[in-house]
PDB file of C-alpha atoms and ligand atoms in Angstrom:
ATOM      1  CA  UNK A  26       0.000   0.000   0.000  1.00  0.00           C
ATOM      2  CA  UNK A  27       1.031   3.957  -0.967  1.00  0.00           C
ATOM      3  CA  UNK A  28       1.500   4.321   2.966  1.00  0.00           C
ATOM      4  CA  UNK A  29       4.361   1.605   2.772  1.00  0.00           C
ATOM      5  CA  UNK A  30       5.962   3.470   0.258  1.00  0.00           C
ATOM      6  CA  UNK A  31       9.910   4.419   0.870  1.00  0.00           C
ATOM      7  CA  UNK A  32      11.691   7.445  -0.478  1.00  0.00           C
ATOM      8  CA  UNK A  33       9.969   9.213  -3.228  1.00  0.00           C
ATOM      9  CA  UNK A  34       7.664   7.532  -5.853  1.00  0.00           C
ATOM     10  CA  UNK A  35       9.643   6.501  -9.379  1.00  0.00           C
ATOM     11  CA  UNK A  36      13.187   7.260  -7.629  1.00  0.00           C
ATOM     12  CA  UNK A  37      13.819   3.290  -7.620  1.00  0.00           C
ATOM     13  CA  UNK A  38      16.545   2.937 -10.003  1.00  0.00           C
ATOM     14  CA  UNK A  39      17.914   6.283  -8.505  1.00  0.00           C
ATOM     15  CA  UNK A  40      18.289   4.601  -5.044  1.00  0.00           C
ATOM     16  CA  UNK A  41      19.554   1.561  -6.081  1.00  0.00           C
ATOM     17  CA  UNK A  42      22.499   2.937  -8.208  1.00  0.00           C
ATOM     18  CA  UNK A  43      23.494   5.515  -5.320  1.00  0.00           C
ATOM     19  CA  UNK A  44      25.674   2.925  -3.641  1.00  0.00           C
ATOM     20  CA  UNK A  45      27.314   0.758  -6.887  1.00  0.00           C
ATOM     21  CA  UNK A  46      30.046   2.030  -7.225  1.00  0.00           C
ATOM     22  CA  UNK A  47      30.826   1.765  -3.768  1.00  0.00           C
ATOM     23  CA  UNK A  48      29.660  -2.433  -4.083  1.00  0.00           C
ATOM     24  CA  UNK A  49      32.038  -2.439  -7.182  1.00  0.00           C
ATOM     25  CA  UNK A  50      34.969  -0.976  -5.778  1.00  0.00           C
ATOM     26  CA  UNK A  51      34.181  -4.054  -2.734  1.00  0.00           C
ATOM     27  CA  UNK A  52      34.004  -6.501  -5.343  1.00  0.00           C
ATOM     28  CA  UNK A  53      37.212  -5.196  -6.770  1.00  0.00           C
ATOM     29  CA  UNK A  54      38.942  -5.400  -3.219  1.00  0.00           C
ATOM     30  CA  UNK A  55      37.735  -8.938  -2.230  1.00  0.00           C
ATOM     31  CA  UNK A  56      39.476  -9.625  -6.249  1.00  0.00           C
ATOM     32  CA  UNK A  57      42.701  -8.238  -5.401  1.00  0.00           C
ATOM     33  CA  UNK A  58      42.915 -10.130  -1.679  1.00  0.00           C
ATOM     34  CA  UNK A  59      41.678 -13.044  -3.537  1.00  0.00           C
ATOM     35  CA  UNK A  60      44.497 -13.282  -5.871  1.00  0.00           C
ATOM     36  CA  UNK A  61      47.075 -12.286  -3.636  1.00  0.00           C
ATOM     37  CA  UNK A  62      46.214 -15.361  -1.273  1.00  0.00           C
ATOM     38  CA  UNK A  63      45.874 -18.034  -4.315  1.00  0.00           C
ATOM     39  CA  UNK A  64      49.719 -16.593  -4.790  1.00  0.00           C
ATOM     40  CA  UNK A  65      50.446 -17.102  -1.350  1.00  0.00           C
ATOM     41  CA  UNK A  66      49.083 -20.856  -1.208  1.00  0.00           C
ATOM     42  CA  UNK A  67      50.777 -21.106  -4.638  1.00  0.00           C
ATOM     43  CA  UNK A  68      54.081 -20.234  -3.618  1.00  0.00           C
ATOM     44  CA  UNK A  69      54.470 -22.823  -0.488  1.00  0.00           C
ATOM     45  CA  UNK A  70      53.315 -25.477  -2.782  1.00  0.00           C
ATOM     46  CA  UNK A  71      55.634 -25.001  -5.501  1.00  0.00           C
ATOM     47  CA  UNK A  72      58.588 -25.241  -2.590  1.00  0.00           C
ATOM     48  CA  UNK A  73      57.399 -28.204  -1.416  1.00  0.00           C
ATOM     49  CA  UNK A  74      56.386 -30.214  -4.523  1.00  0.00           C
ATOM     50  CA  UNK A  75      58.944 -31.898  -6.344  1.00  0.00           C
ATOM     51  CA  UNK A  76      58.916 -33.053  -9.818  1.00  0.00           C
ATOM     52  CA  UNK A  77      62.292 -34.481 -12.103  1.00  0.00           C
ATOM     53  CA  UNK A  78      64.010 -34.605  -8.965  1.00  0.00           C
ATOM     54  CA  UNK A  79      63.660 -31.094  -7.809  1.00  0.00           C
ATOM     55  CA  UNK A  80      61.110 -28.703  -6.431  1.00  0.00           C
ATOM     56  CA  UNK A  81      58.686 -27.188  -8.916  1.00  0.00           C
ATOM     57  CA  UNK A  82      59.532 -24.072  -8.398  1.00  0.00           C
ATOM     58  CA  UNK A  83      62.923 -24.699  -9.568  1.00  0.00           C
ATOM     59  CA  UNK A  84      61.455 -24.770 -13.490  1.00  0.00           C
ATOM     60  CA  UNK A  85      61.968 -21.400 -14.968  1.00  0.00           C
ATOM     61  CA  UNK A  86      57.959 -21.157 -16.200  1.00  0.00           C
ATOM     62  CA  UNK A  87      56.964 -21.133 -12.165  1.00  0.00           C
ATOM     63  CA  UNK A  88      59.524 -18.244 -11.429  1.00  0.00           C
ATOM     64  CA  UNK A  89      57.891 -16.417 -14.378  1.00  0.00           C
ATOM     65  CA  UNK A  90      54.392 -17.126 -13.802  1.00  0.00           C
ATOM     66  CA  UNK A  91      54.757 -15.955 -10.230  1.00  0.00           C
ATOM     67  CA  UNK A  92      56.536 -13.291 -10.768  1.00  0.00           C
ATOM     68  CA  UNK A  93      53.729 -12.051 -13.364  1.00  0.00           C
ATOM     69  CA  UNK A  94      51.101 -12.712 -11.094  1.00  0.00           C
ATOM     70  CA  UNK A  95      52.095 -10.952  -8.302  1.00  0.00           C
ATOM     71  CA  UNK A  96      53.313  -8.085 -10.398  1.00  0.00           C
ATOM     72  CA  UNK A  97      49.882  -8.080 -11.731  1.00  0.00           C
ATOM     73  CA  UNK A  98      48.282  -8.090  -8.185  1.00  0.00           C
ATOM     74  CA  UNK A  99      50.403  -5.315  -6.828  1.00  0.00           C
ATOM     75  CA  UNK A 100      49.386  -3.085  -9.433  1.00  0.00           C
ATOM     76  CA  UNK A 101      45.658  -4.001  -8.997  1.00  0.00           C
ATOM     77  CA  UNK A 102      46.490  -3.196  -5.435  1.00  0.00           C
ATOM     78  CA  UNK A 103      47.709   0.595  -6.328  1.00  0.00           C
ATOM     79  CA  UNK A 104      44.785   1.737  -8.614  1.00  0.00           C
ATOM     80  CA  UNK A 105      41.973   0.120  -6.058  1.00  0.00           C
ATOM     81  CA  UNK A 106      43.972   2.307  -2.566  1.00  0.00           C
ATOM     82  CA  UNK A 107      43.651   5.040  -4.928  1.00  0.00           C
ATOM     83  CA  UNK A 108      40.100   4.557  -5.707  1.00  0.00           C
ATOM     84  CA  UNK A 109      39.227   3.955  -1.878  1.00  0.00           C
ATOM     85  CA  UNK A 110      41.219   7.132  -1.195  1.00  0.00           C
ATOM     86  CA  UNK A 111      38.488   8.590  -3.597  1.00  0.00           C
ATOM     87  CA  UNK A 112      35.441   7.152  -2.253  1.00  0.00           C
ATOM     88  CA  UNK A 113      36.468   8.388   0.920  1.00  0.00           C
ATOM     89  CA  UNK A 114      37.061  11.840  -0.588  1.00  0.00           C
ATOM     90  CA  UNK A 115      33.401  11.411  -2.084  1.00  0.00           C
ATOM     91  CA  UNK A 116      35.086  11.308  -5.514  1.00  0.00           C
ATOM     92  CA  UNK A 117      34.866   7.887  -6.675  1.00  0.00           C
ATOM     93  CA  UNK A 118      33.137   7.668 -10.261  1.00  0.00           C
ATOM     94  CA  UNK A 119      30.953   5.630 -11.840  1.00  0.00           C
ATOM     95  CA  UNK A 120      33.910   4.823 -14.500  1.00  0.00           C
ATOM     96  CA  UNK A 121      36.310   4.595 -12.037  1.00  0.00           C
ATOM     97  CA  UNK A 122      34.258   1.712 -10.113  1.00  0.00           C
ATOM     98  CA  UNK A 123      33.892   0.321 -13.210  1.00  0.00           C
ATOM     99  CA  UNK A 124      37.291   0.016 -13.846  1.00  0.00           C
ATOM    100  CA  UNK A 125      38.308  -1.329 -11.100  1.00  0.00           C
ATOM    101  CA  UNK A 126      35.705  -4.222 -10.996  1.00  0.00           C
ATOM    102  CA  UNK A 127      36.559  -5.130 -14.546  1.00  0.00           C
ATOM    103  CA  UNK A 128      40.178  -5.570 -14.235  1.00  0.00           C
ATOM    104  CA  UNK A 129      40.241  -6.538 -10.633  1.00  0.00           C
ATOM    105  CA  UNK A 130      37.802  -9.530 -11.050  1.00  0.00           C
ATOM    106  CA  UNK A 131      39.722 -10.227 -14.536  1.00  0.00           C
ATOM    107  CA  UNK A 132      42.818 -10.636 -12.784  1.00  0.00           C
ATOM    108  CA  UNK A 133      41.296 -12.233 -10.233  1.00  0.00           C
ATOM    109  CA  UNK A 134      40.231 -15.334 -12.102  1.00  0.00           C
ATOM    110  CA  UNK A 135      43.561 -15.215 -14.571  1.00  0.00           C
ATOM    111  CA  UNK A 136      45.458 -15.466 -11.116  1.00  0.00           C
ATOM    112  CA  UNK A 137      43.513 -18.430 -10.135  1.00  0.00           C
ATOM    113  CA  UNK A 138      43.872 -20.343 -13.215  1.00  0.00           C
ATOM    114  CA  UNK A 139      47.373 -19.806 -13.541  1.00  0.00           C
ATOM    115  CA  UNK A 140      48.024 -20.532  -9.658  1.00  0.00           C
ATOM    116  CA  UNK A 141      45.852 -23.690 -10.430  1.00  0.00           C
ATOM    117  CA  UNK A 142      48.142 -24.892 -13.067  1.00  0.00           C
ATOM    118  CA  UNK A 143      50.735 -25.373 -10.904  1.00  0.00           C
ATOM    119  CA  UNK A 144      48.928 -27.628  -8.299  1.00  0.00           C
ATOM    120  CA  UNK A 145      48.530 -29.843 -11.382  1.00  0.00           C
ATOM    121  CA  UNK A 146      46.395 -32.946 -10.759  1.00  0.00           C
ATOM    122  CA  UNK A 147      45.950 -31.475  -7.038  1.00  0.00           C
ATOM    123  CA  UNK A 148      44.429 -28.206  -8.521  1.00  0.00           C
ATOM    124  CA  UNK A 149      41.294 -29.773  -9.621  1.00  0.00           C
ATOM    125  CA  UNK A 150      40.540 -30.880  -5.332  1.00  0.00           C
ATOM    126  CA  UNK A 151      38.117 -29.239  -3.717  1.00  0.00           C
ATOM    127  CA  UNK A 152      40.484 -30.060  -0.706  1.00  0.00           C
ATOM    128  CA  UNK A 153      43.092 -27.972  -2.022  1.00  0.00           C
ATOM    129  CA  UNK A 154      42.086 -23.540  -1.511  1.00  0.00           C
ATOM    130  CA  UNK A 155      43.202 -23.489  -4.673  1.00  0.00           C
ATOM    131  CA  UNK A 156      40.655 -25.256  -6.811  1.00  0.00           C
ATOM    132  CA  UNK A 157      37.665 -23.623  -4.513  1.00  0.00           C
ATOM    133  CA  UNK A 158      39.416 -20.498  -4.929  1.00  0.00           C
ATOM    134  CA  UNK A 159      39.161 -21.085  -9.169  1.00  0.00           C
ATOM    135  CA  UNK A 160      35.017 -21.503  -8.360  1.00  0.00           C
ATOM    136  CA  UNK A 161      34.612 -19.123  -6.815  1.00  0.00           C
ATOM    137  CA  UNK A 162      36.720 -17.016  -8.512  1.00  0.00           C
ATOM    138  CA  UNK A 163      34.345 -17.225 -11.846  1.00  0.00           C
ATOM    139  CA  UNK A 164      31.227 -15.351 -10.564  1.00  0.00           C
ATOM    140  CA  UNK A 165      33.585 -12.230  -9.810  1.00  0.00           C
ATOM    141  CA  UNK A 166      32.751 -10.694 -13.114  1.00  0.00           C
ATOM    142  CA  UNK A 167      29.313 -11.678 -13.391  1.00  0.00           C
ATOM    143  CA  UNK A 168      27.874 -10.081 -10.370  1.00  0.00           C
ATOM    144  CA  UNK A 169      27.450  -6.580  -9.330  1.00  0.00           C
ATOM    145  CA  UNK A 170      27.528  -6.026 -12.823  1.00  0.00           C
ATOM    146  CA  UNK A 171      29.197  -8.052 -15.634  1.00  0.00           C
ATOM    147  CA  UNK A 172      32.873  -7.149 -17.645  1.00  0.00           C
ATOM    148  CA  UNK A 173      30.720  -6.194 -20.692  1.00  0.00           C
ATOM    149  CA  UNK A 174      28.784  -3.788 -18.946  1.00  0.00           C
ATOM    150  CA  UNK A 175      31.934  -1.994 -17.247  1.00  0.00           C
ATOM    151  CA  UNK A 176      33.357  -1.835 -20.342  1.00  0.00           C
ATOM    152  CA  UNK A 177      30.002  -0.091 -21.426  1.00  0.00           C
ATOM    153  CA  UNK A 178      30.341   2.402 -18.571  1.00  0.00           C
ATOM    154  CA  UNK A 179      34.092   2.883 -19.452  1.00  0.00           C
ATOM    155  CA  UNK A 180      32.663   3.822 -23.160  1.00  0.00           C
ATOM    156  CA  UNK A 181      30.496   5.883 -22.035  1.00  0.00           C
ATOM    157  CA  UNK A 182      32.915   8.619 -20.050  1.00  0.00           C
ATOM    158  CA  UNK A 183      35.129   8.116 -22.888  1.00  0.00           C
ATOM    159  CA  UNK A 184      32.177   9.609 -24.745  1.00  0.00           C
ATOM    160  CA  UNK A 185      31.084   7.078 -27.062  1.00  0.00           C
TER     161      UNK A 185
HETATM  162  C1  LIG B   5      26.049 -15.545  -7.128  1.00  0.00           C
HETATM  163  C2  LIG B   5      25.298 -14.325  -7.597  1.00  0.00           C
HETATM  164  C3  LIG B   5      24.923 -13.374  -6.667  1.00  0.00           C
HETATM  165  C4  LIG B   5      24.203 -12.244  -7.057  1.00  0.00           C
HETATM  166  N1  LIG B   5      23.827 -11.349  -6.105  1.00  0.00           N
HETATM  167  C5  LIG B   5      23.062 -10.306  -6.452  1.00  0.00           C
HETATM  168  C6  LIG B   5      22.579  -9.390  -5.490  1.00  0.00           C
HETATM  169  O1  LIG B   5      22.864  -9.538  -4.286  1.00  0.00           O
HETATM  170  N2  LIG B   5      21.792  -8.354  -5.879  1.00  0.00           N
HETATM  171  C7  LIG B   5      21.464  -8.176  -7.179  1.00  0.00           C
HETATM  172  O2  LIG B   5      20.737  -7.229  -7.502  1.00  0.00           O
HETATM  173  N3  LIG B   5      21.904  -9.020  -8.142  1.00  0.00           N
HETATM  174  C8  LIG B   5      22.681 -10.088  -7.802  1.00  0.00           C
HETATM  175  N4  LIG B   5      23.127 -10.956  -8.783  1.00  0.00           N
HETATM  176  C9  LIG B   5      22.714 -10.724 -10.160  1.00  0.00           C
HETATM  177  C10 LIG B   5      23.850 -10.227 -11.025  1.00  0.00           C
HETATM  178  O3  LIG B   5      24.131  -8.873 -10.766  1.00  0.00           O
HETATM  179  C11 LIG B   5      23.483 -10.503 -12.492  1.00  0.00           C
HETATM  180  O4  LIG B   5      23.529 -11.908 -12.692  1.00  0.00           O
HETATM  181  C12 LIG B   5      24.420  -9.789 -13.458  1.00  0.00           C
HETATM  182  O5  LIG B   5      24.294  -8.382 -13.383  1.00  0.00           O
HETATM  183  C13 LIG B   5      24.191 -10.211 -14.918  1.00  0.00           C
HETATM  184  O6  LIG B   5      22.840 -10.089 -15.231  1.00  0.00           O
HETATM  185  P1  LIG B   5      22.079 -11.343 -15.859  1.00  0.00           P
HETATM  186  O7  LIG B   5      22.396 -12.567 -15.045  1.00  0.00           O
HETATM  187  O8  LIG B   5      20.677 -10.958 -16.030  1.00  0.00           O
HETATM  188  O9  LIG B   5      22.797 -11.570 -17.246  1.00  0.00           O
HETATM  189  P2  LIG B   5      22.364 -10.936 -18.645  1.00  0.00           P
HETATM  190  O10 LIG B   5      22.091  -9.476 -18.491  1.00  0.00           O
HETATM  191  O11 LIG B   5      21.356 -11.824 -19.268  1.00  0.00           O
HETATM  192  O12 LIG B   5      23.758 -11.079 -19.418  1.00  0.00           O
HETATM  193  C14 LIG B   5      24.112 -12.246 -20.184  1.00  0.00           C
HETATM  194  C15 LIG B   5      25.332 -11.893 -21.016  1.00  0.00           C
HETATM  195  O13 LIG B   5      25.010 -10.807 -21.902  1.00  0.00           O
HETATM  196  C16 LIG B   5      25.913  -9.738 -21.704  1.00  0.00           C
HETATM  197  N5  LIG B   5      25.248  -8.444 -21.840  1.00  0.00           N
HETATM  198  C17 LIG B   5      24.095  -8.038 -21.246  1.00  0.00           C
HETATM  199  N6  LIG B   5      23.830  -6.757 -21.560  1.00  0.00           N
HETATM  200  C18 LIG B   5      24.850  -6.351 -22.379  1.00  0.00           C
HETATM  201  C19 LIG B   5      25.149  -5.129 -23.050  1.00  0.00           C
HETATM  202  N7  LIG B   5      24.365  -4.049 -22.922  1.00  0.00           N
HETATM  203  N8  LIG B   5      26.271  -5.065 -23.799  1.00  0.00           N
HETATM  204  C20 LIG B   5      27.077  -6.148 -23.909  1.00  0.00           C
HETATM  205  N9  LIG B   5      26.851  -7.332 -23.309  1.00  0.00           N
HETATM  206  C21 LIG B   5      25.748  -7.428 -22.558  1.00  0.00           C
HETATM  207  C22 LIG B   5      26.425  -9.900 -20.265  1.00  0.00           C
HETATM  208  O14 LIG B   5      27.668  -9.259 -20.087  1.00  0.00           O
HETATM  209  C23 LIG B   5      26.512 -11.416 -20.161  1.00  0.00           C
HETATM  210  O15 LIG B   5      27.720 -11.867 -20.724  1.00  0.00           O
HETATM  211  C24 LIG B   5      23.870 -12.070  -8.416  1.00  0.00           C
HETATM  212  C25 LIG B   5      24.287 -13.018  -9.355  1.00  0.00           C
HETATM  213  C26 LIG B   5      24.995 -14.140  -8.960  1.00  0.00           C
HETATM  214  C27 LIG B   5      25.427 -15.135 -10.004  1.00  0.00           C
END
């Protein structure tokens, strides 16, 4: 009934987008943190693993798969401080949200596959972090708003 009614009538869609690109820029956090600890779990198992007589981490394609992963999640790590600096500031943009959910959740589930990979067999376990960590991983840019439609909002304050 009308005397249920919250906020003014036909401001809906005006409500519920106050707050996204505050939810994005949360999505984009729980990406980074999500990535940096699939490195972490990655990086004790490649010590300990041995394969050919030595540890996996040994193999020159480990060294440079971590080291591109964790270059890529430091950098994630610098743009999203900067856009919590903003939201706090009250200047965080729609774009800016956007951007940060689309290539933190990207990275997010590139980090996971790749970290998978070297679990091999042990990767596909829902025992392992890892292989949870890859599921759960996938939704990242599908909720809150999908990669496409960042991309959109990118477009648009590029002004096309
Ligand atoms: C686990 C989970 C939790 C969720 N939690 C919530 C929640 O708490 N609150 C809430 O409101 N929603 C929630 N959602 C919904 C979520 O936000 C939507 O699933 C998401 O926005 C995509 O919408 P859709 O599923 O209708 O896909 P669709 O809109 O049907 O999209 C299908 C495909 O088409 C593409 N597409 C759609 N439009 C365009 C376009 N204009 N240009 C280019 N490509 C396009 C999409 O990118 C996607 O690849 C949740 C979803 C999941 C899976």
């Amino acid at each position: 009934p009308a005397t249920n009614l919250l906020g003014e009538e036909g401001s809906g869609f005006r409500y519920l987008t106050a707050n996204l690109a505050q939810e994005r820029l949360s999505i984009a956090i729980t990406g980074v943190a999500s990535a940096r600890a699939a490195l972490g779990w990655t990086l004790e198992y490649v010590r300990e693993r041995t394969a050919f007589g030595q540890p996996i981490s040994a193999f020159q394609n480990t060294k440079f798969v971590l080291a591109e992963v964790r270059t890529e999640v430091d950098i994630a790590q610098a743009y999203v401080d900067q856009c919590v600096l903003a939201l706090n500031a009250g200047t965080l943009s729609p774009a800016d949200a956007a951007q940060a959910k689309y290539w933190c959740t990207e990275l997010q589930l590139r980090a996971a596959d790749r970290c998978l990979q070297l679990f091999g067999g042990y990767g596909y376990m829902t025992e392992y972090p890892i292989a949870r960590n890859y599921a759960d991983a996938r939704v990242t840019s599908i909720y809150g708003g999908t990669t496409e439609v960042m991309k959109t909002i990118i477009a648009k304050d590029l002004g096309l």
